[in-house]
PDB file of C-alpha atoms in Angstrom:
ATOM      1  CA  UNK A 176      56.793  33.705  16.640  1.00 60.00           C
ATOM      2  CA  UNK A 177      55.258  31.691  19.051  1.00 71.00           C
ATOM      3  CA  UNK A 178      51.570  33.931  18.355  1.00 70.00           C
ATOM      4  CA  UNK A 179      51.858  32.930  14.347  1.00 66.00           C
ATOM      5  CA  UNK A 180      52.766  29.539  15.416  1.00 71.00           C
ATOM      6  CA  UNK A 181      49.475  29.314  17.340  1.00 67.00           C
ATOM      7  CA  UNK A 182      47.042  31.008  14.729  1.00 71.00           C
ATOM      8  CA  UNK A 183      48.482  28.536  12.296  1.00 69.00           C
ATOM      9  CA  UNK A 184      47.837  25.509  14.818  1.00 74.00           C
ATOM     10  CA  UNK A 185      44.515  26.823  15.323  1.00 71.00           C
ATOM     11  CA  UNK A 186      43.572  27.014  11.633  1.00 76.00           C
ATOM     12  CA  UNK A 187      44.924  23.765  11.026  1.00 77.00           C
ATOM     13  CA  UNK A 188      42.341  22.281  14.182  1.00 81.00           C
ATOM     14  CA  UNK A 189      39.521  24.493  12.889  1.00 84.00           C
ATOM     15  CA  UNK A 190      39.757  23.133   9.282  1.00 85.00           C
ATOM     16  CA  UNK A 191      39.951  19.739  10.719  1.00 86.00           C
ATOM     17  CA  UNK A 192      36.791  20.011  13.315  1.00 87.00           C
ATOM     18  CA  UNK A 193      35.093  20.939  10.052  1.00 89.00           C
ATOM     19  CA  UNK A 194      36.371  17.909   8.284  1.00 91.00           C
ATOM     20  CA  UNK A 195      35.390  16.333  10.554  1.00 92.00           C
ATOM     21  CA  UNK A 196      32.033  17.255  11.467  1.00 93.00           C
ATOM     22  CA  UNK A 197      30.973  17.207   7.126  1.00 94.00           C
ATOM     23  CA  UNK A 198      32.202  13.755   7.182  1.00 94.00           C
ATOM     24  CA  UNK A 199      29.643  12.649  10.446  1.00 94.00           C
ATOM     25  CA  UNK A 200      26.574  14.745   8.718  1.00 95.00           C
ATOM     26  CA  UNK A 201      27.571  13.205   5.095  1.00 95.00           C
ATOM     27  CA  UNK A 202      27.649   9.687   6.446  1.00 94.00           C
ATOM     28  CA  UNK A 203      23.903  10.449   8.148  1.00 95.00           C
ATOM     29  CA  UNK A 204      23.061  11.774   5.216  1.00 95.00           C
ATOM     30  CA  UNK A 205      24.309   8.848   3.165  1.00 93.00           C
ATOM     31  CA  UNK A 206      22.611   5.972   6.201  1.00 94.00           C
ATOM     32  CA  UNK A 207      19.758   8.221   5.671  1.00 94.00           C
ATOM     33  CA  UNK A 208      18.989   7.951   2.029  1.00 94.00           C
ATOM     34  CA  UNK A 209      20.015   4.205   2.229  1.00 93.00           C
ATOM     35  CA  UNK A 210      16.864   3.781   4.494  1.00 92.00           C
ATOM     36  CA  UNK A 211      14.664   5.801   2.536  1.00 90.00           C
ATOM     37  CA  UNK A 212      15.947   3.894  -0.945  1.00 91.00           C
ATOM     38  CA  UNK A 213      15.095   0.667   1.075  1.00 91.00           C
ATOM     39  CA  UNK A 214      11.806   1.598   2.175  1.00 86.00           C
ATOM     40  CA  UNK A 215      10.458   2.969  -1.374  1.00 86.00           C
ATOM     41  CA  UNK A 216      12.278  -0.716  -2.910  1.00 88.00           C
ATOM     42  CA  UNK A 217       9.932  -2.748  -0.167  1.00 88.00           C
ATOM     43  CA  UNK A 218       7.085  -0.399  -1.152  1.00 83.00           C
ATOM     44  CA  UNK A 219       7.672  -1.615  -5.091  1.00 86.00           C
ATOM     45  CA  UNK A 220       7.955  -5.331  -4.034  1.00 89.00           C
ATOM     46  CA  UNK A 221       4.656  -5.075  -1.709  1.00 87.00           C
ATOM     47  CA  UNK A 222       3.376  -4.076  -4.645  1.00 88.00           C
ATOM     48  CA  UNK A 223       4.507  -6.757  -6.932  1.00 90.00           C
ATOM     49  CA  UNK A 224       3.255  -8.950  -4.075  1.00 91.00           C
ATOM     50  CA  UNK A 225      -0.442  -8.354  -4.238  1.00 91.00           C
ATOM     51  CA  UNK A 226      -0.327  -8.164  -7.867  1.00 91.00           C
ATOM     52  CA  UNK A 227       1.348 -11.100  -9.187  1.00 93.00           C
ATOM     53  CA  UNK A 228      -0.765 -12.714  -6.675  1.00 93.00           C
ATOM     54  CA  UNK A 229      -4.053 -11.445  -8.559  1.00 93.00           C
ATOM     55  CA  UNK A 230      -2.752 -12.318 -12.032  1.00 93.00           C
ATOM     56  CA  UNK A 231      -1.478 -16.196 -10.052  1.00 92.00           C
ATOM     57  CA  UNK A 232      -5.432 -16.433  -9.489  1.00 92.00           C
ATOM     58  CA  UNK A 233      -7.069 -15.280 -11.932  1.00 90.00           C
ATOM     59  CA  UNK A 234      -5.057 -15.122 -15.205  1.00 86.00           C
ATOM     60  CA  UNK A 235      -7.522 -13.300 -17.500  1.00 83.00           C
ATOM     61  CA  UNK A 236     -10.144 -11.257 -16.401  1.00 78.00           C
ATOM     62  CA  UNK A 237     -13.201 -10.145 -18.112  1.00 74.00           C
ATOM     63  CA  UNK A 238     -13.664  -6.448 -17.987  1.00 67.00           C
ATOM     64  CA  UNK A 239     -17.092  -6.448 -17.040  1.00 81.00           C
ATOM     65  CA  UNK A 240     -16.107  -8.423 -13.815  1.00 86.00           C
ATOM     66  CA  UNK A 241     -14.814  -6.035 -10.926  1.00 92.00           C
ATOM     67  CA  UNK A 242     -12.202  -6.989  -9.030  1.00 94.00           C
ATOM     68  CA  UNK A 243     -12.957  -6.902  -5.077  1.00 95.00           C
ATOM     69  CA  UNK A 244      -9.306  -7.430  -3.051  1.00 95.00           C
ATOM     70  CA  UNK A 245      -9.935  -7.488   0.579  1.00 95.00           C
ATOM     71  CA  UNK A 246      -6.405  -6.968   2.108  1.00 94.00           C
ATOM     72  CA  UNK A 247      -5.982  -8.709   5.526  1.00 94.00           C
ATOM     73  CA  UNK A 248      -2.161  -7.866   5.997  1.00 92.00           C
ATOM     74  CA  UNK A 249      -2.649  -4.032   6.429  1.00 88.00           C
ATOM     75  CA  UNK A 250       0.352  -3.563   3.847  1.00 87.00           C
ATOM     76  CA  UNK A 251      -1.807  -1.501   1.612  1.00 85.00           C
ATOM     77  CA  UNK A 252      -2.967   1.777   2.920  1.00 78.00           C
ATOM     78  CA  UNK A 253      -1.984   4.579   1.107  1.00 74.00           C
ATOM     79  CA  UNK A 254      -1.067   6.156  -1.869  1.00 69.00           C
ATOM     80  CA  UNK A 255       2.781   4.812  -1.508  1.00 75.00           C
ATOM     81  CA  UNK A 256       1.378   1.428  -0.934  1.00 77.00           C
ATOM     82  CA  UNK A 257      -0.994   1.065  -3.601  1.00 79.00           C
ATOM     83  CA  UNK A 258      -3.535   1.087  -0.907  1.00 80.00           C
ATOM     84  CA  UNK A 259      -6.414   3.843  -2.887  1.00 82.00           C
ATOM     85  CA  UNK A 260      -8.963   2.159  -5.150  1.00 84.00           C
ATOM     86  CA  UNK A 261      -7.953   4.362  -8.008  1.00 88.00           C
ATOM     87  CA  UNK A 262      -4.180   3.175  -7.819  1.00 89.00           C
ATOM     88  CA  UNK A 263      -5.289  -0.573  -7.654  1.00 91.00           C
ATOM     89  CA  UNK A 264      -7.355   0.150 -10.812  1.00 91.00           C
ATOM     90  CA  UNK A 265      -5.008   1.906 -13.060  1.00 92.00           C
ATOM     91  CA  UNK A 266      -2.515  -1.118 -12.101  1.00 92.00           C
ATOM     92  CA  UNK A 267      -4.789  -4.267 -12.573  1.00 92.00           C
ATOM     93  CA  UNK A 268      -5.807  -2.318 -15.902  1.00 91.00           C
ATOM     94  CA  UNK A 269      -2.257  -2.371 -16.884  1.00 92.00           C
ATOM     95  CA  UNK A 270      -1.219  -5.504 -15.953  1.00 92.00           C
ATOM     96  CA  UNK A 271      -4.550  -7.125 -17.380  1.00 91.00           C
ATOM     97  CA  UNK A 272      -4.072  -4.254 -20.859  1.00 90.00           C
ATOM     98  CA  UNK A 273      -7.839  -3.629 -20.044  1.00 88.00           C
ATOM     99  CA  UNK A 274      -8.327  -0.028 -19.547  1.00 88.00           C
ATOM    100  CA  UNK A 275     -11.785  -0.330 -18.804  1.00 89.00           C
ATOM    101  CA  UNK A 276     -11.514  -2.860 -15.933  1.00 90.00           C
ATOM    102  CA  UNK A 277     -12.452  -1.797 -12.668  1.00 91.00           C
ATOM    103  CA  UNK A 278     -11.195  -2.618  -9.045  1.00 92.00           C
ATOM    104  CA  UNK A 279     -11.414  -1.923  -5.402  1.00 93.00           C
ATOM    105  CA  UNK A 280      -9.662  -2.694  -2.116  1.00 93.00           C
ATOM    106  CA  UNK A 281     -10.975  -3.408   1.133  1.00 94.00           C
ATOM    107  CA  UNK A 282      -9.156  -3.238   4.172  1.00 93.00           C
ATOM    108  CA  UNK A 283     -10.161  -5.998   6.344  1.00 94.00           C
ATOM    109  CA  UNK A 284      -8.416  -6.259   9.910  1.00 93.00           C
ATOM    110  CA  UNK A 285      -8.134  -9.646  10.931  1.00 92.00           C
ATOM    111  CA  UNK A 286      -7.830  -9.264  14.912  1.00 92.00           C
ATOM    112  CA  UNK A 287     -11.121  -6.966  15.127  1.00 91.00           C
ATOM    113  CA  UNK A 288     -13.223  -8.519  12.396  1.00 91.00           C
ATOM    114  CA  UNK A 289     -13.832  -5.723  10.884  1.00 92.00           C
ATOM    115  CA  UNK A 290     -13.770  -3.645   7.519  1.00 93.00           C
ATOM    116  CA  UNK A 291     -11.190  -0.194   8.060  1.00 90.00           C
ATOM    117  CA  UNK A 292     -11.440   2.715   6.092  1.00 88.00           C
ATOM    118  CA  UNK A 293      -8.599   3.220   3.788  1.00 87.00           C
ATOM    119  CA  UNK A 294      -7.507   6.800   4.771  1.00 83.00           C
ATOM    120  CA  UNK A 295      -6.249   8.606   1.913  1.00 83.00           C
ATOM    121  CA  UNK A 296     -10.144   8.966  -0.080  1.00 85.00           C
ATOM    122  CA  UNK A 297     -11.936   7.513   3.277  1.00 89.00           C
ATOM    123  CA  UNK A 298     -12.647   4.626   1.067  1.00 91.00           C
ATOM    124  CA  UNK A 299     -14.895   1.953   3.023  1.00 92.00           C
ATOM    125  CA  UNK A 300     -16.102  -1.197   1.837  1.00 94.00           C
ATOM    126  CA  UNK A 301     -19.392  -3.610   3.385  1.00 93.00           C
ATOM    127  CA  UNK A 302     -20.451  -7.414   2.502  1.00 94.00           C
ATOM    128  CA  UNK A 303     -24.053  -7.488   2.685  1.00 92.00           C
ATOM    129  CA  UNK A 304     -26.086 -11.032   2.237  1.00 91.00           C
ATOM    130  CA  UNK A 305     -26.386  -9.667  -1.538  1.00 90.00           C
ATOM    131  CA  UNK A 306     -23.658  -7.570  -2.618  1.00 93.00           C
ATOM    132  CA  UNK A 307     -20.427  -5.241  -1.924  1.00 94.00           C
ATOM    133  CA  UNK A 308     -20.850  -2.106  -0.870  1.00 94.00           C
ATOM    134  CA  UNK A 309     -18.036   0.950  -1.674  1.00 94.00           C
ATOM    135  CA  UNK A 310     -18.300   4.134   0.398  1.00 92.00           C
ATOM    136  CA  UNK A 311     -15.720   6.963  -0.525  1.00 92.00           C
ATOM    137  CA  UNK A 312     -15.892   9.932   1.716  1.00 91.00           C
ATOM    138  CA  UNK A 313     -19.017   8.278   2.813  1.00 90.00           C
ATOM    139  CA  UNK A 314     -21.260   8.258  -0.110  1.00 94.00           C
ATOM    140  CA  UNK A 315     -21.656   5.499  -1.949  1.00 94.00           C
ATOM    141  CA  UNK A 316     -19.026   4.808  -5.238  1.00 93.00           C
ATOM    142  CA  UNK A 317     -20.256   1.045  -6.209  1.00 92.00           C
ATOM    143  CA  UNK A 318     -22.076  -1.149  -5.436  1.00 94.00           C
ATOM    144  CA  UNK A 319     -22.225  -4.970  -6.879  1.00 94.00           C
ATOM    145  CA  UNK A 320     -24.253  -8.313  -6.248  1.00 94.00           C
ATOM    146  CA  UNK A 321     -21.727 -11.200  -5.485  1.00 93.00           C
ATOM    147  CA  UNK A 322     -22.549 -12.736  -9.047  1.00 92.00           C
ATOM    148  CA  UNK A 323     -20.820  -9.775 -11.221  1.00 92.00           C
ATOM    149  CA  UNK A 324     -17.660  -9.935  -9.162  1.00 93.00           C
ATOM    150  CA  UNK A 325     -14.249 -11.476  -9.172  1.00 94.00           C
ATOM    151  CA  UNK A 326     -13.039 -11.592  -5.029  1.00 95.00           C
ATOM    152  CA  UNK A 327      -9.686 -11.789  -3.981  1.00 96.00           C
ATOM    153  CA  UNK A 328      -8.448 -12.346   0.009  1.00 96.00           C
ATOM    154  CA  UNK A 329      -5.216 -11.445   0.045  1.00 95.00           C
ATOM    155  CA  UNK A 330      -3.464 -12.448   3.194  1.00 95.00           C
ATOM    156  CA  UNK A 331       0.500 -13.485   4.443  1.00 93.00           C
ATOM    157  CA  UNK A 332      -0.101 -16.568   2.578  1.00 93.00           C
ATOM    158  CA  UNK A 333      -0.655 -14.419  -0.591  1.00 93.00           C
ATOM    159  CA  UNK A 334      -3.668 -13.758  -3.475  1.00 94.00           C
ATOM    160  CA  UNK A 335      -6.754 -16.476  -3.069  1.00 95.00           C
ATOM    161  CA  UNK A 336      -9.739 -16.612  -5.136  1.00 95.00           C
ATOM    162  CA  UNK A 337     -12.927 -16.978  -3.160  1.00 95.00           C
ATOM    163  CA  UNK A 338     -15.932 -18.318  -4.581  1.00 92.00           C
ATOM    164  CA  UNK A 339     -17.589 -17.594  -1.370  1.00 92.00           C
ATOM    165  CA  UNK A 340     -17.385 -14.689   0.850  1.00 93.00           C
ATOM    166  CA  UNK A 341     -16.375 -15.680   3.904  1.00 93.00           C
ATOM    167  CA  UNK A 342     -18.522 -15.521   7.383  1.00 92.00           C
ATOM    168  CA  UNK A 343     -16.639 -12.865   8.909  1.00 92.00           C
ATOM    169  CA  UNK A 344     -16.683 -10.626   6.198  1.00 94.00           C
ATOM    170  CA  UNK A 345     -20.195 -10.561   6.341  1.00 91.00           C
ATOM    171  CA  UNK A 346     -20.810 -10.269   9.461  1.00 65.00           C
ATOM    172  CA  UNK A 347     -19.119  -7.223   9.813  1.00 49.00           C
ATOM    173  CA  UNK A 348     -20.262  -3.799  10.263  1.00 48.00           C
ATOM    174  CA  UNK A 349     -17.941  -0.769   8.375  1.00 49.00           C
ATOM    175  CA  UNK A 350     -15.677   0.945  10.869  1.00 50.00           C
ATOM    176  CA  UNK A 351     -14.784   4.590  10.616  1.00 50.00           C
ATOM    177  CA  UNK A 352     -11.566   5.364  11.066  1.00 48.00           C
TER     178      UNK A 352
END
């Protein structure tokens, strides 16, 4: 008796070890998808961010006038973040219902002064005394003199329209990155 009474015990401890362990690895699993879900819902506002900002400034846009953004918070810099000249276009075109609009995003880091290249097309952008400059992969994409473009700084403070490009930008030689 006493052998059936401790394979029974057993079973009962090994079914509960098991409970037990499923329930730690389903909670993980659970904090786990939480984080992601928070992440991907920050990702979404970011992006609601910079463009509400854009539409704040300039409420219509012509289509013939590119849209520069130089981003100096360093929240845009991938594909998840909106941070790929192609993704910034096919948004402003939306929001703007201007499918031929064009746009492109500069990375600017504020603590070295310089441009960064954004790394998911190795875009790369450079002020010049007469125009912007945009590398991808290291050939040139565009290229426009101040007077055809529409420039955004966005910063912590939000969207700005700039009628002038600032000092630093200009200043600044591309960095490779």
């Amino acid at each position: 008796g006493s052998c059936v009474d401790l394979r029974v015990q057993y079973t009962r401890l090994r079914l509960v070890v098991v409970a037990v362990i499923m329930s730690v690895l389903i909670g993980l699993a659970t904090v786990r998808a939480l984080n992601q879900h928070q992440h991907y819902a920050e990702l979404g506002e970011n992006q609601q961010e910079l463009l509400h900002g854009i539409v704040e400034q300039v409420p219509g846009l012509k289509a013939d006038a590119p849209l520069i953004v130089v981003d100096e918070t360093g929240r845009y810099y991938d594909n998840w973040s909106l941070g790929t000249g192609f993704l910034l276009t096919y948004a402003v075109r939306f929001v703007y219902s201007d499918y031929s609009m064009d746009a492109i995003l500069c990375s600017f880091d504020t603590e070295t002064q310089q441009f960064a290249d954004l790394p998911e097309q190795h875009e790369l952008c450079s002020f010049s005394p007469t125009g912007v400059t945009q590398t991808i992969g290291g050939e040139v994409a565009a290229r426009y003199a101040y007077n055809e473009i529409v420039l955004i700084r966005y910063n912590d403070n939000g969207a700005e329209l700039l009628r002038q490009v600032p000092p630093a930008y200009l200043q600044t030689e591309p960095e490779q990155g």
